[in-house]
Coordinates of C-alpha atoms and ligand atoms in Angstrom, one line a residue:
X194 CA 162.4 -38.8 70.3
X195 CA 164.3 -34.9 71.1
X196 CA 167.2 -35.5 74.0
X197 CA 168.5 -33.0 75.9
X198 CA 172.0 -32.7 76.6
X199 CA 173.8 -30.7 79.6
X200 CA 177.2 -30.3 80.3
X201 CA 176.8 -29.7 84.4
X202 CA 179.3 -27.8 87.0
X203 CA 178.0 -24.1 85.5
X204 CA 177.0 -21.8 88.1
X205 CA 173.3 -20.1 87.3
X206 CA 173.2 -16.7 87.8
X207 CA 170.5 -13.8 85.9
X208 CA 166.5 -13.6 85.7
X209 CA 164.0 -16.1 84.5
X210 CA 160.6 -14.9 83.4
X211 CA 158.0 -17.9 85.2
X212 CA 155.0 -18.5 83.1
X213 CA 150.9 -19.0 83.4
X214 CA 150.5 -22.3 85.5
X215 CA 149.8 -25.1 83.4
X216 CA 147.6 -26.4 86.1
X217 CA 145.1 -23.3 86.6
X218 CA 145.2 -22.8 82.8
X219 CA 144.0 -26.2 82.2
X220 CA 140.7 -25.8 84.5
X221 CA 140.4 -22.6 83.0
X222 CA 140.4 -23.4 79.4
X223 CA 137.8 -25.2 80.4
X224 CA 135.5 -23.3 82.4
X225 CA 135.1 -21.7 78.9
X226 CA 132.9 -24.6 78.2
X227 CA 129.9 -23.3 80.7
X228 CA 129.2 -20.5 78.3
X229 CA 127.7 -19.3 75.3
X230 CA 130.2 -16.6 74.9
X231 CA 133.7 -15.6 74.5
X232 CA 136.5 -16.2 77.5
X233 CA 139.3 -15.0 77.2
X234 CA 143.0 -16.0 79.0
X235 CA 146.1 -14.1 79.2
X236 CA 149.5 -15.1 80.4
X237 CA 149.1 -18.8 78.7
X238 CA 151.7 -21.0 78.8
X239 CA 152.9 -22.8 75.4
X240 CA 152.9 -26.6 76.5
X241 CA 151.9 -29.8 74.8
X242 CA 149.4 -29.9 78.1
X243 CA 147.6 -26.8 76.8
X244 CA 148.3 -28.0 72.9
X245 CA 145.8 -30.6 74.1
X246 CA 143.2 -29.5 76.1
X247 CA 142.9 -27.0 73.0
X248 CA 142.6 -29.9 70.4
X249 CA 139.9 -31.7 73.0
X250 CA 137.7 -28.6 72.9
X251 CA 137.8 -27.8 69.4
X252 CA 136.4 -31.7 68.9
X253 CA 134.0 -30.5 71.3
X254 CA 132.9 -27.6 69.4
X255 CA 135.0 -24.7 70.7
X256 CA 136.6 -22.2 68.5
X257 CA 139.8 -21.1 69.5
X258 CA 141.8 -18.4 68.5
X259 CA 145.4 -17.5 69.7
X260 CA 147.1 -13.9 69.6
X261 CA 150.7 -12.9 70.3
X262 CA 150.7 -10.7 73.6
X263 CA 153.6 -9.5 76.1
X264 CA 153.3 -9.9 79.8
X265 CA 156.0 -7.3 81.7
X266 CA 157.6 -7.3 78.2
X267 CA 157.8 -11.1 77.9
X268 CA 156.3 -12.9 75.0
X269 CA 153.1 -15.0 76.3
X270 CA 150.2 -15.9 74.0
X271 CA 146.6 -14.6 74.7
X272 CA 143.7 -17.5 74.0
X273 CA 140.3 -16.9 73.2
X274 CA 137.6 -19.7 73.8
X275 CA 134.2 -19.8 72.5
X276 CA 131.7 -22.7 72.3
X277 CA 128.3 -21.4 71.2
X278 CA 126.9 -24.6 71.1
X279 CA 128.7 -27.8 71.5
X280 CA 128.7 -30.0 68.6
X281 CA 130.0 -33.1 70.5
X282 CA 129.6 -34.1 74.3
X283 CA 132.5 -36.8 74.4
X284 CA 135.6 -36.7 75.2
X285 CA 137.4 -39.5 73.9
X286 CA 139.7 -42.2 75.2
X287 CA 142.6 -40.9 72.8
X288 CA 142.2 -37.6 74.2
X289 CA 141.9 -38.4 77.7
X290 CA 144.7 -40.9 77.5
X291 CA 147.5 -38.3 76.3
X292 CA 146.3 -36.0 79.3
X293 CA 144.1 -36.9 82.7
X294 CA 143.3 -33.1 83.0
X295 CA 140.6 -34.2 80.1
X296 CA 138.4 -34.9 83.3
X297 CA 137.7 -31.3 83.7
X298 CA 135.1 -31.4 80.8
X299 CA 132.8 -33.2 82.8
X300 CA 131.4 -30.5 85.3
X301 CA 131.4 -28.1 82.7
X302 CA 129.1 -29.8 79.8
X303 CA 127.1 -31.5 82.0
X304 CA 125.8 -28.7 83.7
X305 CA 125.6 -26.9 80.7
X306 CA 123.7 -30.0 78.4
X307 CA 122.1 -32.2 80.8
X308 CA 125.1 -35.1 79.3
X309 CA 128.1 -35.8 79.1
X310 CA 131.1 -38.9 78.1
X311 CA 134.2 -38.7 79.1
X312 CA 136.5 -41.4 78.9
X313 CA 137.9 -43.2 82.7
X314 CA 141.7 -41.5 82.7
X315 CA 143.1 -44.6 84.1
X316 CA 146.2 -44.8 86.2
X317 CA 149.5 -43.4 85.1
X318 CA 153.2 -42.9 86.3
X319 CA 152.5 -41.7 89.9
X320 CA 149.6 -43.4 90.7
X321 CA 146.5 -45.0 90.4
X322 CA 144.5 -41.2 90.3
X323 CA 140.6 -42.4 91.3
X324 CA 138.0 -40.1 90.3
X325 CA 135.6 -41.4 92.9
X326 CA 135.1 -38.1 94.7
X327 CA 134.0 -36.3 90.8
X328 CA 131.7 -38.8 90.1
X329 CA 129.8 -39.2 93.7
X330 CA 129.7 -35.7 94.3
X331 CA 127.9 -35.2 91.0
X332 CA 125.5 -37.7 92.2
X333 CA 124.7 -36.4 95.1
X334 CA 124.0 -33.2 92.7
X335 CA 121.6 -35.8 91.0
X336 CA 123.1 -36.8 88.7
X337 CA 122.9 -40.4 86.2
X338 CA 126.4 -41.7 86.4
X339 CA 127.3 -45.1 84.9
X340 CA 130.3 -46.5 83.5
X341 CA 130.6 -48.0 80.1
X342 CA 132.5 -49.3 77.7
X343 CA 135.0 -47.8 79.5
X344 CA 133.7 -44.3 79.6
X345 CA 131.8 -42.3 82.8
X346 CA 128.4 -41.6 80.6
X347 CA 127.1 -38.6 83.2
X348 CA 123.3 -37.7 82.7
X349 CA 121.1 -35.4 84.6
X350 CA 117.4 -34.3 83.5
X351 CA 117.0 -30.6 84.4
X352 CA 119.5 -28.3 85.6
X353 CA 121.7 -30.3 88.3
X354 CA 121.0 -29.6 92.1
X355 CA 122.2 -28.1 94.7
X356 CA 124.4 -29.9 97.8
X357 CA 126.1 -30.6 101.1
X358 CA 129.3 -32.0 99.9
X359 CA 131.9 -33.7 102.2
X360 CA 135.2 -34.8 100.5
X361 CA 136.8 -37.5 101.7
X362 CA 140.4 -36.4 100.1
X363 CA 141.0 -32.6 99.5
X364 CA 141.1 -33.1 95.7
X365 CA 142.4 -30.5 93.3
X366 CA 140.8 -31.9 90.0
X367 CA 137.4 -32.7 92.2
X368 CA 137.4 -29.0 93.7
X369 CA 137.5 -27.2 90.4
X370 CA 135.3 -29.5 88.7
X371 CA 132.7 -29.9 91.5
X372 CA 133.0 -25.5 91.7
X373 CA 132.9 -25.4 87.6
X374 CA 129.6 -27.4 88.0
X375 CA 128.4 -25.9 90.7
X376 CA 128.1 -22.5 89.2
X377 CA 125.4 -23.6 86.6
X378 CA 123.5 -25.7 89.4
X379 CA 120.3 -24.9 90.9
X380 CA 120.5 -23.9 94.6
X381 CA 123.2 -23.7 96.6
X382 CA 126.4 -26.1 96.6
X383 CA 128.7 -26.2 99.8
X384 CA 131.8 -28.1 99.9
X385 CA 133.4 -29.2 102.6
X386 CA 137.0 -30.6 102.7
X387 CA 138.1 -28.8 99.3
X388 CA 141.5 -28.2 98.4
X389 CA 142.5 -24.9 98.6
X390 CA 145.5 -24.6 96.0
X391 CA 146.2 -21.1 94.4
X392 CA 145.1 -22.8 91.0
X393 CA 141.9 -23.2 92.7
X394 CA 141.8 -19.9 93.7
X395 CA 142.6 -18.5 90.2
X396 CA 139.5 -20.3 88.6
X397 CA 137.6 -19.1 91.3
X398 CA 138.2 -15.4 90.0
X399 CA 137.2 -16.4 86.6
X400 CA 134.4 -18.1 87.2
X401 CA 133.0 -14.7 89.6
X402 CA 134.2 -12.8 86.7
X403 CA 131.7 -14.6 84.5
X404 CA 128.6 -13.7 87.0
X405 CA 129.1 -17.0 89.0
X406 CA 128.8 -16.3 92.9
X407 CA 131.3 -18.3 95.1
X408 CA 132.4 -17.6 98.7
X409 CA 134.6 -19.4 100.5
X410 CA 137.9 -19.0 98.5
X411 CA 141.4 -20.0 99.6
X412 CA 139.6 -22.1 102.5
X413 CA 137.8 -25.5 102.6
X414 CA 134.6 -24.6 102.9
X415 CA 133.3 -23.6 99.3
X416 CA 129.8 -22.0 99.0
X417 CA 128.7 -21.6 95.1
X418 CA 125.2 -20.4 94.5
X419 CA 123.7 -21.4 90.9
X420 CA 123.3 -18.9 88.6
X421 CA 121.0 -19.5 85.3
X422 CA 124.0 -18.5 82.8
X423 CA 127.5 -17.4 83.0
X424 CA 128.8 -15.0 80.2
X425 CA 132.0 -14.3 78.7
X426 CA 135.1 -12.7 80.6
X427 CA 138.6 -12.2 80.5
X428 CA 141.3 -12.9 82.8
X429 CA 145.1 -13.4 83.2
X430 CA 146.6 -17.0 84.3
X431 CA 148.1 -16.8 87.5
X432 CA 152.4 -17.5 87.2
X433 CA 153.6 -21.3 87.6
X434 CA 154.7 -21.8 91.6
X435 CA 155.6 -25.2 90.8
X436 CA 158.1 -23.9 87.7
X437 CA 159.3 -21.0 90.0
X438 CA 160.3 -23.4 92.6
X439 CA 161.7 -25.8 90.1
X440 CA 164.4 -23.0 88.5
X441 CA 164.7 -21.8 92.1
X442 CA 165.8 -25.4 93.1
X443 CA 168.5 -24.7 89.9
X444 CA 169.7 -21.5 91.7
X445 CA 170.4 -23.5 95.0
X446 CA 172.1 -26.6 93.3
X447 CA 174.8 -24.7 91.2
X448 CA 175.2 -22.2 93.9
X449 CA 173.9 -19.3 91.6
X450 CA 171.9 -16.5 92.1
X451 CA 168.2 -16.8 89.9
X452 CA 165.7 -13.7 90.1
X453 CA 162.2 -15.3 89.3
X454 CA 160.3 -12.4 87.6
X455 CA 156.6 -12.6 88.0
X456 CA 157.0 -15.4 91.1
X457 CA 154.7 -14.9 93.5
X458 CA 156.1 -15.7 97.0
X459 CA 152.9 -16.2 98.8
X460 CA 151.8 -19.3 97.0
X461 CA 155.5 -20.9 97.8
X462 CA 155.8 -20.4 101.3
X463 CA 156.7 -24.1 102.6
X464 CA 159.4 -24.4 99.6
X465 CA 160.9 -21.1 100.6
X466 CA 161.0 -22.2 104.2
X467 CA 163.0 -24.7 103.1
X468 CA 165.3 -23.4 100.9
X469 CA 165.6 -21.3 104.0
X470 CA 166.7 -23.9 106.4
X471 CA 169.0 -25.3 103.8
X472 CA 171.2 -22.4 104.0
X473 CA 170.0 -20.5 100.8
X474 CA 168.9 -16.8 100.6
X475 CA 165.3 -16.0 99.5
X476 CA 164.5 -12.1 99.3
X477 CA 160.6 -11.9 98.1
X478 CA 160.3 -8.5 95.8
X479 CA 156.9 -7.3 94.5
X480 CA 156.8 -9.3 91.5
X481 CA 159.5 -11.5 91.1
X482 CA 161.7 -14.0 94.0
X483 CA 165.2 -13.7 94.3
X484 CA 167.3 -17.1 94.8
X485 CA 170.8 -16.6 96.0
X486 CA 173.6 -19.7 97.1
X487 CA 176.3 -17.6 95.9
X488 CA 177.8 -18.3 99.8
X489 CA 175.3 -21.1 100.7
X490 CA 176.8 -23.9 102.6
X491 CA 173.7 -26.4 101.7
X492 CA 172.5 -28.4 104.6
X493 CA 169.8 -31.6 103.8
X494 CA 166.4 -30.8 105.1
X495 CA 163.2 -33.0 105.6
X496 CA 160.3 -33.1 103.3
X497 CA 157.4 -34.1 103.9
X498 CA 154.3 -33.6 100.8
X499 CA 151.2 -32.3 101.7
X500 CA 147.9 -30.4 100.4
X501 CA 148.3 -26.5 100.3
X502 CA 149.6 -24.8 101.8
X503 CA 151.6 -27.9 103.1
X504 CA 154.9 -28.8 100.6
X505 CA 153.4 -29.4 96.6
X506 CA 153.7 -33.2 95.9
X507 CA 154.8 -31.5 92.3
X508 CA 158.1 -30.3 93.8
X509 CA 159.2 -33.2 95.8
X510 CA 161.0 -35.0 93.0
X511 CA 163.2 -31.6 92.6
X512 CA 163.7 -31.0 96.4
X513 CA 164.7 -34.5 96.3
X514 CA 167.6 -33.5 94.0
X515 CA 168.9 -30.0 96.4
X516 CA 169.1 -32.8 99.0
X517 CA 171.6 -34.9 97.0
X518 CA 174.0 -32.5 97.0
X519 CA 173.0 -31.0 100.3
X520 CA 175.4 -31.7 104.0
X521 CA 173.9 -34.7 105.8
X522 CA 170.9 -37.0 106.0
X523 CA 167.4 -35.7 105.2
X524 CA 163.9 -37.8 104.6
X525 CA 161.7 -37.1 101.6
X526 CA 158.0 -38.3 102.5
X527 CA 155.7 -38.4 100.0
X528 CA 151.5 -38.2 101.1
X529 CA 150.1 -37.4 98.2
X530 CA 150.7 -40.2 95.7
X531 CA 151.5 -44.0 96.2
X532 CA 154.3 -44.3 93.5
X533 CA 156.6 -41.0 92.9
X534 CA 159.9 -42.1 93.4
X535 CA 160.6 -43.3 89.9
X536 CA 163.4 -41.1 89.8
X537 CA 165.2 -42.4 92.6
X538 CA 166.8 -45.3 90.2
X539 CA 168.2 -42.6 87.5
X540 CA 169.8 -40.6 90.3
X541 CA 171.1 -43.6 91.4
X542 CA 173.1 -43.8 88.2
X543 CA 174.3 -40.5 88.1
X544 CA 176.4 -41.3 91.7
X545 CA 173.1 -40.3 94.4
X546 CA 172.7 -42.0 98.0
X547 CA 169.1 -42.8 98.3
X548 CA 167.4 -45.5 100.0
X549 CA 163.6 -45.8 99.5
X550 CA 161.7 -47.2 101.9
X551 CA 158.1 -48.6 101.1
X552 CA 156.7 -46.3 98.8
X553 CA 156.1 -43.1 101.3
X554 CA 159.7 -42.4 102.5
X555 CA 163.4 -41.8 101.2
X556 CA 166.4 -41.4 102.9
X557 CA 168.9 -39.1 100.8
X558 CA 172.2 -38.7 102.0
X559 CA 174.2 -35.9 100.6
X560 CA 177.1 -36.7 98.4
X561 CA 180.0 -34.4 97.5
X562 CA 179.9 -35.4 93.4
X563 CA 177.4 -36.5 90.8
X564 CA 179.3 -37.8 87.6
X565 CA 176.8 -38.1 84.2
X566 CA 174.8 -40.5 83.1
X567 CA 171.9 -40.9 79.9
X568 CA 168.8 -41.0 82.3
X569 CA 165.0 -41.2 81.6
X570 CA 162.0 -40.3 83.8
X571 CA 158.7 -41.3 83.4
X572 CA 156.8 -38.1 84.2
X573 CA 157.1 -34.7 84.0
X574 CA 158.7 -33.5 87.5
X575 CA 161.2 -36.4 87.7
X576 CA 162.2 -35.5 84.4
X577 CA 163.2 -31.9 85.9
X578 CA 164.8 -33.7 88.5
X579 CA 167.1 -35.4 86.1
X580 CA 167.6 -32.1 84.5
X581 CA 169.0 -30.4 87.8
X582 CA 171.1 -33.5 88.6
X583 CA 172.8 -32.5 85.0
X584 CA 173.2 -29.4 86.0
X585 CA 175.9 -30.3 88.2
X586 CA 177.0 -33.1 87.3
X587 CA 180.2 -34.0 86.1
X588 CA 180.2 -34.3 82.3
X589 CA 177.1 -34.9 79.8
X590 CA 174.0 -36.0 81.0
X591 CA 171.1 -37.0 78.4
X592 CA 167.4 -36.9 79.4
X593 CA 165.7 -38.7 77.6
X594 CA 161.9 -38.6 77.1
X595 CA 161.6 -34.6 76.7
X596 CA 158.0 -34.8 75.8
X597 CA 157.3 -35.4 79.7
X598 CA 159.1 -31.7 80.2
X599 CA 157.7 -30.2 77.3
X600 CA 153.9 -30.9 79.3
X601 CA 154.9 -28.3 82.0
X602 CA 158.1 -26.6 81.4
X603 CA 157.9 -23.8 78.6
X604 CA 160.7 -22.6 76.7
X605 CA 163.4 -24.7 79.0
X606 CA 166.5 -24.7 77.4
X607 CA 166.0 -21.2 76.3
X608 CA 165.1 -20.1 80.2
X609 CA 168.2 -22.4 81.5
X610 CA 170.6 -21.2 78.7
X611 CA 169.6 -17.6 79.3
X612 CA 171.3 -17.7 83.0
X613 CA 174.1 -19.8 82.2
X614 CA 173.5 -23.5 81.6
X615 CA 175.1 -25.1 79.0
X616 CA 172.2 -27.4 77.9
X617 CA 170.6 -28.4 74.4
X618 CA 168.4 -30.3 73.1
X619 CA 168.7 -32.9 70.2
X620 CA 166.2 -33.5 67.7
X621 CA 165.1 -36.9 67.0
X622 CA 166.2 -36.2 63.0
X623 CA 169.7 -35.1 64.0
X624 CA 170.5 -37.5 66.9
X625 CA 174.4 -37.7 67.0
Ligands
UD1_241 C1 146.5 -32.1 90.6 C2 147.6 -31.7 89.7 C3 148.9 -32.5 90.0 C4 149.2 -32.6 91.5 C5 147.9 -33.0 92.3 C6 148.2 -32.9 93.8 C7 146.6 -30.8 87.7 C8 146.3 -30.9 86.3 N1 147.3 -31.8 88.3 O1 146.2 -33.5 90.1 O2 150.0 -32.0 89.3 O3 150.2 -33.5 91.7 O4 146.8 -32.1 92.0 O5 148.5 -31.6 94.1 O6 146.2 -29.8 88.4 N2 141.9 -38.8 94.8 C9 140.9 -39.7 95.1 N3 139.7 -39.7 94.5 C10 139.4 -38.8 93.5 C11 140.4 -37.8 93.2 C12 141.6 -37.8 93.9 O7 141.1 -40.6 96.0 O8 138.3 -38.8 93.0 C13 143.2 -38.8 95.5 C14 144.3 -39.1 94.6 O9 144.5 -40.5 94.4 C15 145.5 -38.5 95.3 C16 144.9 -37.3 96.0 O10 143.4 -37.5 96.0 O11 146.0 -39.3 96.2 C17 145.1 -35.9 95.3 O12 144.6 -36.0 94.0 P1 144.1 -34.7 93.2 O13 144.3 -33.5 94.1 O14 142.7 -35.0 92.7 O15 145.1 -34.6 92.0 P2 144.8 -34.1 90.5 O16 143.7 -33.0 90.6 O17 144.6 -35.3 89.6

């Protein structure tokens, strides 16, 4: 399995070009599936994530074709997506297994084909992740759900219907694939209590683009009124907020000076705040964010997760890490997910003051020094966790496990090494 290896105590200073979100291109890939025709997606992020929602559409039926493209002069790759007819309506366990996001198929082909298979996801590294809220919202669209053999086998005769949705949770996955449904239902779907996350928003815009009629966007209250068919569109992938706040957090540990080009500052509001309070300069340009510690003095702040516009669950783990290093006490709460603190024992090892309590609330009390340490994470945003702690750390630190990184960061040694970092990585073949 590829390491990467960082020598810390290098201060980050230049521009980093942030990519398409992983997370709206994943929904988006596969609202493709509610059509007969081509979509389109520009700004698309090169991740293993992507790598295999593409390989569980082309089982489905979906031909995909890729094309080299520039975004403000950056290379980004341009996907096109077209099922004319699905040749399979499953999507299997070995799919779904690798990557949870599999889910989204569901609202898609069974409004589209009246059926649908889709492996249960299961739980996974930060929690248990129900999809009770999918399943009975379909229902209540009328929907035939059972579950067998370890599979949600989704039915409905007709065109699905219409309805007054109330969520109990404001779910991400559930929003989008309750909205993707929605479009292709008869009548009018209102839901209440949906999350309200800029990914949300983005498929939102392709969806309208492809004749669906949805009002409502940005708030909780969704309205979607049916439409018979939905035709091919194009549109560009909004940039990464959780990878802009992730380099930004890199900025404010090494006491650099990072200019995110393409960051958009309105969908990072509550990290900026608190990068902010901490002591750390944030100037918000047109199109990019501009991260300066050069003279920050970094004082610990609270964090406390919540659903947007509150603090992203998906940036605690790195936050976590400014705070290590940052003057004085601060609490980290976590509300989203029961179990996302597994990086709390790697920091440990690398010389961090952290005491967990339960599973909601950390206390991390700022150190002077972190010394290196071969670490491991067991998901993706830990793992960047364990990269900042490198960062400045000490000596070498190896993170192992770069497949969890290579889901959501793109191009990461190449974007750290471009403003200073001395990091590598070392393939499995030529491991030292
Ligand atoms: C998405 C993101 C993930 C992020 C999360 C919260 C993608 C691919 N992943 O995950 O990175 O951490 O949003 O911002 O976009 N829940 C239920 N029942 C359900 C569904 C969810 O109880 O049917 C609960 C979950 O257990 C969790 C909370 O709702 O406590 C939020 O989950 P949800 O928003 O659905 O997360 P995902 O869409 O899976």
């Amino acid at each position: 399995m590829d390491k990467i290896k960082i020598n810390g105590g290098r201060q980050l200073n230049g521009k980093i070009f942030i990519s398409g979100a992983k997370n709206a291109a994943l929904p988006l890939i596969c609202a493709s599936l509610l059509t007969d025709e081509t979509v389109t997606l520009t700004n698309m992020p090169m991740l293993s994530d992507i790598k295999a929602m593409n390989a569980l559409l082309e089982q489905l039926g979906t031909q995909i074709d890729v094309f080299d493209d520039f975004v403000d002069g950056h290379e980004t790759k341009t996907y096109s997506y077209r099922t004319k007819e699905a040749t399979s309506l499953v999507a299997p366990y070995d799919y779904v297994r690798k990557m949870r996001a599999s889910y989204y198929v569901l609202g898609p082909l069974l409004a589209r084909y009246g059926h649908v298979e889709v492996s249960l996801p299961g739980g996974c590294a930060i929690g248990a992740r129900p999809m009770d809220i999918h399943l009975s919202a379909l229902e209540q669209m009328g929907a035939k759900i059972e579950i067998k053999n370890g599979y949600i086998v989704a039915d409905i005769q007709g065109r699905l219907q219409g309805a007054n949705i109330i969520f109990h949770t404001a779910s991400v996955g559930a929003t989008c694939n309750i909205m993707m449904a929605a479009t292709l239902a008869e009548g009018i779907t209102k839901i209440e209590n949906a999350a309200k996350e800029p990914e949300i928003g983005d498929l939102a815009e392709l969806l309208i683009a492809m004749g669906a009629k949805i009002s409502g966007i940005g708030t909780s209250n969704l309205v979607i009124e049916g439409v018979k068919k939905l035709h091919g569109a194009a549109h560009k992938v909004i940039a990464d907020r959780i990878e802009a706040g992730s380099y930004a957090v890199a900025a404010a540990m090494t006491h650099g000076r990072i200019e995110l080009i393409n960051a958009q500052a309105d969908t990072l509001a509550s990290p900026i705040k608190i990068l902010r309070d901490c002591g750390v300069k944030v100037e918000e340009k047109e199109n990019s964010l501009v991260v300066d510690a050069t003279q920050a003095h970094l004082v610990g702040q609270d964090v406390m997760t919540d659903y947007y516009p509150g603090f992203p669950t998906d940036l605690q783990a790195q936050f976590m890490a400014l705070m290590m290093i940052a003057e004085g006490a601060s609490m980290v709460t976590e509300t989203i997910w029961e179990n996302r603190f597994m990086h709390v024992p790697e920091l440990l090892r690398m010389g961090a003051n952290i005491n967990v309590h339960g599973h909601a609330s950390a206390i991390v009390r700022g150190v002077k020094k972190l010394s290196a340490a071969p670490v491991m994470a067991t998901d993706l945003r830990a793992s960047f966790a364990l990269v900042l702690a490198g960062l400045v750390a000490e000596g070498e630190t190896t993170v192992n496990r770069v497949y969890h990184l290579d889901r959501g960061y793109e191009h990461l040694e190449e974007k750290l090494k471009a403003v200073g970092a001395d990091i590598r990585r070392v393939k499995e073949d030529d491991e030292e």
